[in-house]
mmCIF file of C-alpha atoms and ligand atoms in Angstrom:
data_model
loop_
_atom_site.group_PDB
_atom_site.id
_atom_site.type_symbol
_atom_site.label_atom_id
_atom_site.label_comp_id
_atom_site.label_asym_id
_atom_site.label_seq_id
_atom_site.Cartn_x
_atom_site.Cartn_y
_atom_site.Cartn_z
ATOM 1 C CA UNK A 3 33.097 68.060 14.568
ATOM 2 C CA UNK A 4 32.876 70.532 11.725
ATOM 3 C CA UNK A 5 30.191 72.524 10.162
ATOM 4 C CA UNK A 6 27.673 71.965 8.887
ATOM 5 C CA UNK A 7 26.237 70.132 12.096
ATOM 6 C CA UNK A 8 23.691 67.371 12.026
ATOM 7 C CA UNK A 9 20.760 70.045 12.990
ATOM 8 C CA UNK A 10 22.418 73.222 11.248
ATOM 9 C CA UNK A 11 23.237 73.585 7.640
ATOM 10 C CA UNK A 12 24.892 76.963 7.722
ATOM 11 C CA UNK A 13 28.432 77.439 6.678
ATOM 12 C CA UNK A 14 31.559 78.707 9.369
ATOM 13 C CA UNK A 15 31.197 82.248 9.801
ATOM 14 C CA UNK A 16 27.603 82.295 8.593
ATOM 15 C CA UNK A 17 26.732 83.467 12.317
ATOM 16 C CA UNK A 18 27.220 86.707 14.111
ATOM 17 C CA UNK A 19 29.085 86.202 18.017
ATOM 18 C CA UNK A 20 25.725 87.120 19.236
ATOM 19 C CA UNK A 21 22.464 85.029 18.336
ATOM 20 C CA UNK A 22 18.948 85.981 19.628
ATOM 21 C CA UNK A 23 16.673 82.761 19.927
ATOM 22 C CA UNK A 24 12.935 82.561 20.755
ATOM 23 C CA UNK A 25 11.455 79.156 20.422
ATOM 24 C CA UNK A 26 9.149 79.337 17.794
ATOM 25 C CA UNK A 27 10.551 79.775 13.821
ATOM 26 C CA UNK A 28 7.984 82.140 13.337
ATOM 27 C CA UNK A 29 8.745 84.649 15.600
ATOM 28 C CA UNK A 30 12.586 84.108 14.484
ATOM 29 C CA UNK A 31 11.462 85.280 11.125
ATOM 30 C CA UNK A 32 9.610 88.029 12.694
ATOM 31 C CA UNK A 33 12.458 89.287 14.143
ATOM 32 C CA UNK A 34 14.363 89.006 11.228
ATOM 33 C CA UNK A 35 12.381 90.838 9.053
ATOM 34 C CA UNK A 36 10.920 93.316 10.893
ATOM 35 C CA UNK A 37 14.015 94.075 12.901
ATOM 36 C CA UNK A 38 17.708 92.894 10.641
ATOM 37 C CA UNK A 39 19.092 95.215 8.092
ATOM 38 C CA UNK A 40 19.971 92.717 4.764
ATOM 39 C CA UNK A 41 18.972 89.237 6.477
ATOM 40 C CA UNK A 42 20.078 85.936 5.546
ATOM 41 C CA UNK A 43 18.739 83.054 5.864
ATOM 42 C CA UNK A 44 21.728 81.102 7.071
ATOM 43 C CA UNK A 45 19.825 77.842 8.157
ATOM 44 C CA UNK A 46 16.009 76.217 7.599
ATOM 45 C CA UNK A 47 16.848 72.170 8.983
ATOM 46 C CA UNK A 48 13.585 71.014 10.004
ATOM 47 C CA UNK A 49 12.167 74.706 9.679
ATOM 48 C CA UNK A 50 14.412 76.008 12.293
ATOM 49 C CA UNK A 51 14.926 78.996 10.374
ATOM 50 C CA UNK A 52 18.398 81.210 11.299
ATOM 51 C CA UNK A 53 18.935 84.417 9.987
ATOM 52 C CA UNK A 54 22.186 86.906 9.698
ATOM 53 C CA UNK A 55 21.417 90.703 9.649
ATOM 54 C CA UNK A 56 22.639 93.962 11.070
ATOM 55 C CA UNK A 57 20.946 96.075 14.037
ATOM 56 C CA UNK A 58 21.903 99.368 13.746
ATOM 57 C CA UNK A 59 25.155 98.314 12.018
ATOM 58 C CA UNK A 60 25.857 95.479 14.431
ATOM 59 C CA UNK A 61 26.090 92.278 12.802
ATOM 60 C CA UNK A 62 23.485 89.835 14.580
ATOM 61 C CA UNK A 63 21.481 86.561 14.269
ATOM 62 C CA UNK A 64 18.379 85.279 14.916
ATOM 63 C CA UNK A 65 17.393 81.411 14.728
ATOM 64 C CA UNK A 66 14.767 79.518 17.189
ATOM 65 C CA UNK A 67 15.548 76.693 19.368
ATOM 66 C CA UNK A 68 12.202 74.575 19.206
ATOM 67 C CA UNK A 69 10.320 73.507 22.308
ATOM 68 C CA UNK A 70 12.246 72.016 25.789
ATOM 69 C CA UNK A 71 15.555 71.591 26.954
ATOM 70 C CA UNK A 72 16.658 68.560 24.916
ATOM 71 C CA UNK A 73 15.520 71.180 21.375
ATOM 72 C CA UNK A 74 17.951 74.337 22.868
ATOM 73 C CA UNK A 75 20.385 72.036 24.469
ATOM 74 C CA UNK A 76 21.074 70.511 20.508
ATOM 75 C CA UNK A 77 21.151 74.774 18.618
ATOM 76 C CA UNK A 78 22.871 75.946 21.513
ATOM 77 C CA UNK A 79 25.532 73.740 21.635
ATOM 78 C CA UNK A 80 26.289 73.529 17.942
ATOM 79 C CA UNK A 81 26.402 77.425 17.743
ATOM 80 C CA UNK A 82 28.877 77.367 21.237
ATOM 81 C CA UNK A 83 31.301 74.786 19.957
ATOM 82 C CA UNK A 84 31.085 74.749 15.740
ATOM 83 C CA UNK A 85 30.117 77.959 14.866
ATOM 84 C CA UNK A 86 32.209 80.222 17.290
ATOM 85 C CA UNK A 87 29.094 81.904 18.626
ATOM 86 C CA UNK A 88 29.972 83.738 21.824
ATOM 87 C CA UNK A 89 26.342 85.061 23.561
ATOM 88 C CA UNK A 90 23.077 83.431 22.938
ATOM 89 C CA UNK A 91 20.314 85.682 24.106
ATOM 90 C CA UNK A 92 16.866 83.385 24.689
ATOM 91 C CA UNK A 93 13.627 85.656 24.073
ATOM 92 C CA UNK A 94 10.953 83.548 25.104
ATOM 93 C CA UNK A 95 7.298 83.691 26.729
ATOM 94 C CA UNK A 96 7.034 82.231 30.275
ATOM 95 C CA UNK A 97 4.134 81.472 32.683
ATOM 96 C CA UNK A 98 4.125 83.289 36.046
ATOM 97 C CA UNK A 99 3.513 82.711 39.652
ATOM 98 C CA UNK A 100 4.388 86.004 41.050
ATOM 99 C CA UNK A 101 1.620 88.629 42.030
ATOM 100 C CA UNK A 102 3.537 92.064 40.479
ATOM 101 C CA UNK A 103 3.714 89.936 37.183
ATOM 102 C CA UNK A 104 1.344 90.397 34.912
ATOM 103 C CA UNK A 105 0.605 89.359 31.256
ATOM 104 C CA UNK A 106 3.537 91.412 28.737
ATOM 105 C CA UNK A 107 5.745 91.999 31.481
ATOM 106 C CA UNK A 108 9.523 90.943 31.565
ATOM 107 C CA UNK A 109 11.077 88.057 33.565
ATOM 108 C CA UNK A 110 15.094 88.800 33.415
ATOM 109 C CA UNK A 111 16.050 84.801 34.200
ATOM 110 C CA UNK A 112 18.860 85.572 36.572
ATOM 111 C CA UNK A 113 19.140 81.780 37.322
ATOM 112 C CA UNK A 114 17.280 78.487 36.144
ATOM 113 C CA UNK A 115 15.953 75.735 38.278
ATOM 114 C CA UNK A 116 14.786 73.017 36.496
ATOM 115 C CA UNK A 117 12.817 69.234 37.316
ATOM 116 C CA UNK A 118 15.051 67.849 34.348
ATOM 117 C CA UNK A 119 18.317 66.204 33.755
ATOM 118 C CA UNK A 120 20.417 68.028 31.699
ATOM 119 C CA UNK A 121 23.013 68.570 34.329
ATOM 120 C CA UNK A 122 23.509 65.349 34.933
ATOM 121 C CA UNK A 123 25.752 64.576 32.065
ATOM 122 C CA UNK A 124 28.372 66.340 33.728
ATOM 123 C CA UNK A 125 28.323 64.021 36.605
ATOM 124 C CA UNK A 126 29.297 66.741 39.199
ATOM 125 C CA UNK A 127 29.588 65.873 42.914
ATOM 126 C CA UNK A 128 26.253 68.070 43.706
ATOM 127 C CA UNK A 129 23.818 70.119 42.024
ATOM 128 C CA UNK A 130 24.629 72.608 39.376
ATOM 129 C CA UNK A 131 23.070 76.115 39.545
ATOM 130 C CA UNK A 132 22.419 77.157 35.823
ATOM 131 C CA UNK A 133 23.137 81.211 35.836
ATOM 132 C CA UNK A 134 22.997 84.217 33.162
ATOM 133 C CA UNK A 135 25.909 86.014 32.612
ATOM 134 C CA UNK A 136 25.746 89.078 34.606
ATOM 135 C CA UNK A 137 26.717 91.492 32.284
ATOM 136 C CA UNK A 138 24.060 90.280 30.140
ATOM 137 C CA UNK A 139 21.530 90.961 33.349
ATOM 138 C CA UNK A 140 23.071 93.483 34.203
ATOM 139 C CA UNK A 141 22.190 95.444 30.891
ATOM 140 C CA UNK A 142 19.073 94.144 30.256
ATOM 141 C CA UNK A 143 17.605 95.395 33.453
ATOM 142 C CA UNK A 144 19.423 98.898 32.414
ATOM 143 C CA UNK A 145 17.340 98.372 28.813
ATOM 144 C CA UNK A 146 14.057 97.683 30.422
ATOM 145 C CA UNK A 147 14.303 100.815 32.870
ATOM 146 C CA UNK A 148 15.014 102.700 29.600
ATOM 147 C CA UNK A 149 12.215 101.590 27.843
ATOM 148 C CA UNK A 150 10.372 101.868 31.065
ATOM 149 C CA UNK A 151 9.097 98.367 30.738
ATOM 150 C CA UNK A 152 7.888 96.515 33.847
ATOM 151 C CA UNK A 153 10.686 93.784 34.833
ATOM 152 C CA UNK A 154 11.749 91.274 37.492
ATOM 153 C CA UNK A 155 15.089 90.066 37.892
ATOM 154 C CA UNK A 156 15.444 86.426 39.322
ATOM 155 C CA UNK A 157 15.333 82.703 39.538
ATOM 156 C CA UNK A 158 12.946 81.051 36.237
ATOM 157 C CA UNK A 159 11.897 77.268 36.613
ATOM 158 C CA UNK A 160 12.615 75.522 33.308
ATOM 159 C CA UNK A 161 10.388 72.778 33.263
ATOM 160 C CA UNK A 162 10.264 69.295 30.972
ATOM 161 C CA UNK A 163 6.279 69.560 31.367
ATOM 162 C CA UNK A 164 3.800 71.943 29.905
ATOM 163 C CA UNK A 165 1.166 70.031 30.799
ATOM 164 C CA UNK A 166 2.415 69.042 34.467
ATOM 165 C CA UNK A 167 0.104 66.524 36.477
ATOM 166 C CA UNK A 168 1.315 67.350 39.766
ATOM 167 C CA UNK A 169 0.818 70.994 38.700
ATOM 168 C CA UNK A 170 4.089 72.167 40.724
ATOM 169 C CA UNK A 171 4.646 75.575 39.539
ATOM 170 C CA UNK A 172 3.181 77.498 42.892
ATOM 171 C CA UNK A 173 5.514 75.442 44.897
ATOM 172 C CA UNK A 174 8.410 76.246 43.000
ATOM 173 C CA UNK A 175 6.915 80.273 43.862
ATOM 174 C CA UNK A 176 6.800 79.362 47.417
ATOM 175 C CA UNK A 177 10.673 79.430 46.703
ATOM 176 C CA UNK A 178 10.944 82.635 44.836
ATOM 177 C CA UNK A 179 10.620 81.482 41.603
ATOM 178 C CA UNK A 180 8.916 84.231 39.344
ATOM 179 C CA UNK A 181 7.658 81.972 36.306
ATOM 180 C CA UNK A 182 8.030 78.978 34.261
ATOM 181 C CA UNK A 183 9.386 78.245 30.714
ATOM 182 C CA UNK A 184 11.231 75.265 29.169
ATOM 183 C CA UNK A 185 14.743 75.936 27.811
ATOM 184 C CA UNK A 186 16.920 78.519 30.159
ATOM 185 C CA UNK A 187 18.270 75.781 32.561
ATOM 186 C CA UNK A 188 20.006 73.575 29.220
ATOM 187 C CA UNK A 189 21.182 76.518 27.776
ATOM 188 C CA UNK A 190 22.675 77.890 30.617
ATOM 189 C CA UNK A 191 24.582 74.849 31.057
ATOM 190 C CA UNK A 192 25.944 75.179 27.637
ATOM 191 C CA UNK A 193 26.889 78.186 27.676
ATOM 192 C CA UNK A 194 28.802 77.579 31.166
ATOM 193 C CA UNK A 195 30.504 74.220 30.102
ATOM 194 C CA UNK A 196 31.837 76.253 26.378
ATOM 195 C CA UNK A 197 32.796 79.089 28.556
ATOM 196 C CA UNK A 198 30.163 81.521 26.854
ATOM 197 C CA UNK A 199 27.823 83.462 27.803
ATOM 198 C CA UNK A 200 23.537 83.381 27.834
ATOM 199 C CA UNK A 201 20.537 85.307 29.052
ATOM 200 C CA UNK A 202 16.762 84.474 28.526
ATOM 201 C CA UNK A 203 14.575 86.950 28.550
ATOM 202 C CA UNK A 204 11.175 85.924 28.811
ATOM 203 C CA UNK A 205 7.730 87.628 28.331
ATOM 204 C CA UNK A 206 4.674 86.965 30.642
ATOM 205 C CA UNK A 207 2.290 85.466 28.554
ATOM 206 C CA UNK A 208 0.014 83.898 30.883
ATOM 207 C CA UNK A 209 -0.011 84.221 34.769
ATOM 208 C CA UNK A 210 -0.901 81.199 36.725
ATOM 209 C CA UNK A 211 -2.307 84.174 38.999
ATOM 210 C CA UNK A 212 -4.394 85.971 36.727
ATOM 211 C CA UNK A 213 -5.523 83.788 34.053
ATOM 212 C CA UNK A 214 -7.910 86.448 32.825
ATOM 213 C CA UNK A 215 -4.965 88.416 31.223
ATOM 214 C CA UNK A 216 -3.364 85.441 29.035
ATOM 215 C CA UNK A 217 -2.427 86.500 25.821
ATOM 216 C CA UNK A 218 -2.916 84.342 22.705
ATOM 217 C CA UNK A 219 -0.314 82.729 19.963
ATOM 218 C CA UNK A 220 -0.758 85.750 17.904
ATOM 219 C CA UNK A 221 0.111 88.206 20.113
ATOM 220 C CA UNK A 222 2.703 86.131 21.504
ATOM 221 C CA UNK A 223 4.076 86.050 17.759
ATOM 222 C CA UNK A 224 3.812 90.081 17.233
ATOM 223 C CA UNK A 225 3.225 91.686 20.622
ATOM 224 C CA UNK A 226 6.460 91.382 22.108
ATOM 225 C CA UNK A 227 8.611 94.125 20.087
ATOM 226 C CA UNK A 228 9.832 96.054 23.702
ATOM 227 C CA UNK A 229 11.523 92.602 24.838
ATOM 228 C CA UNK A 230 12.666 92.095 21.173
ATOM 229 C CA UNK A 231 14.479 95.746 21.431
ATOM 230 C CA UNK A 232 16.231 95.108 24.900
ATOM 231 C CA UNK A 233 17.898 91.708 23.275
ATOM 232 C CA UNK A 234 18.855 93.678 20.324
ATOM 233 C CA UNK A 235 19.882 96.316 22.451
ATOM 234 C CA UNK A 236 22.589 93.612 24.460
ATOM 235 C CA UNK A 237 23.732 92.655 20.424
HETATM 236 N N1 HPA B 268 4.696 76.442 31.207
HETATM 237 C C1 HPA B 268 5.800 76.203 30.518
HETATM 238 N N2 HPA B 268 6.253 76.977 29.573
HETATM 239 C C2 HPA B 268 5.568 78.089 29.280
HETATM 240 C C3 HPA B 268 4.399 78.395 29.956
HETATM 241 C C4 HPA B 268 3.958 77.534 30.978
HETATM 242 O O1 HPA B 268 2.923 77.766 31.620
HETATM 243 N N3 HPA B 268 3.922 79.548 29.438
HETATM 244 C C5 HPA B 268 4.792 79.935 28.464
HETATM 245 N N4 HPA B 268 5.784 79.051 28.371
#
């Protein structure tokens, strides 16, 4: 396939190797303006807004992926295979299970478990362990201890359900797992089938532990500018 893609109207070389992605459009305009020298809008299908700028002279992107695996599994793939892009750096909010996580802290997704399919397609003879690249982890922990931000480095569930009947997530902690989101374990995938490389980053923005600290969709929009400067950091 060439570009432009069914979901992405940019043209080839629109898009910097790296591309930073939080979910919502909002916050990818956010980042754009408030962090990319001369932006671009490169794409706005369905309002998923990417934007080309420079970060202290490095040429990067920003564009969301929408909501869920099925939403990041479509940008990310398109940006892999059609538009060259070589590192796709989630920056998302997560729930969390674990007790030293509270509300603004980091999760550094080392892996991604996941209660949904994606893997499947690739009809291997077991199950697939979606992983960061660890260069990627490796310098984002070295970012966060710079910016003396409070981190944890390890396995993220990315879950098909917000609202989840069989409410699952502290089982899933029984097992390690430090918090919940909905896109790491696709894009992961993708970026190991093109032979790329991905990271999510996620913010704590509620705590299934201490509910009292939950932050709300404005501050989830504006407050998270030390998780926004470790991914532009890896750029
Ligand atoms: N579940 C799934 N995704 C999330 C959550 C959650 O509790 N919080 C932020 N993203």
């Amino acid at each position: 396939m060439s570009v432009p893609t069914p979901h992405i109207s940019a043209k080839a070389g629109d898009f910097a190797c790296t591309v930073l992605m939080p979910g919502d459009p909002l916050r990818s305009e956010f980042i754009a303006k408030t962090y990319l020298k001369d932006a671009v809008l490169v794409n706005d299908v369905r309002g998923v807004h990417g934007y080309t700028g420079y970060y202290k002279g490095r040429r990067v992107s920003v564009m969301a992926s929408g909501m869920g695996q099925p939403a990041i599994g479509i940008y990310s793939y398109e940006l892999f295979h059609f538009y060259g892009v070589e590192q796709i750096i989630r920056v998302g909010s997560c729930g969390s299970f674990h007790p030293d996580l509270h509300a603004r802290d980091i999760i550094i997704a080392m892996g991604a478990c996941t209660n949904g399919n994606y893997a499947a397609q690739y009809n291997l003879p077991g199950t697939f362990c979606p992983l960061a690249d660890f260069g990627l982890v490796k310098q984002a922990a070295e970012q966060c201890e710079k910016l003396g931000v409070h981190y944890m480095v390890g396995n993220i569930l990315s879950s098909d359900m917000f609202y989840d009947d069989a409410n699952s997530g502290m089982q899933w902690a029984k097992m390690g797992v430090l918090g919940v989101e909905m896109e790491s374990a696709a894009l992961y995938c993708n970026a190991a089938r093109a032979g790329k490389k991905a990271l999510c980053i996620c913010t704590v923005s509620d705590s299934f532990l201490y509910p009292e600290e939950n932050t709300t969709a404005e501050e989830r929009q504006v407050s998270f500018t030390k998780m926004m400067e470790v991914a532009l950091e890896l750029a």
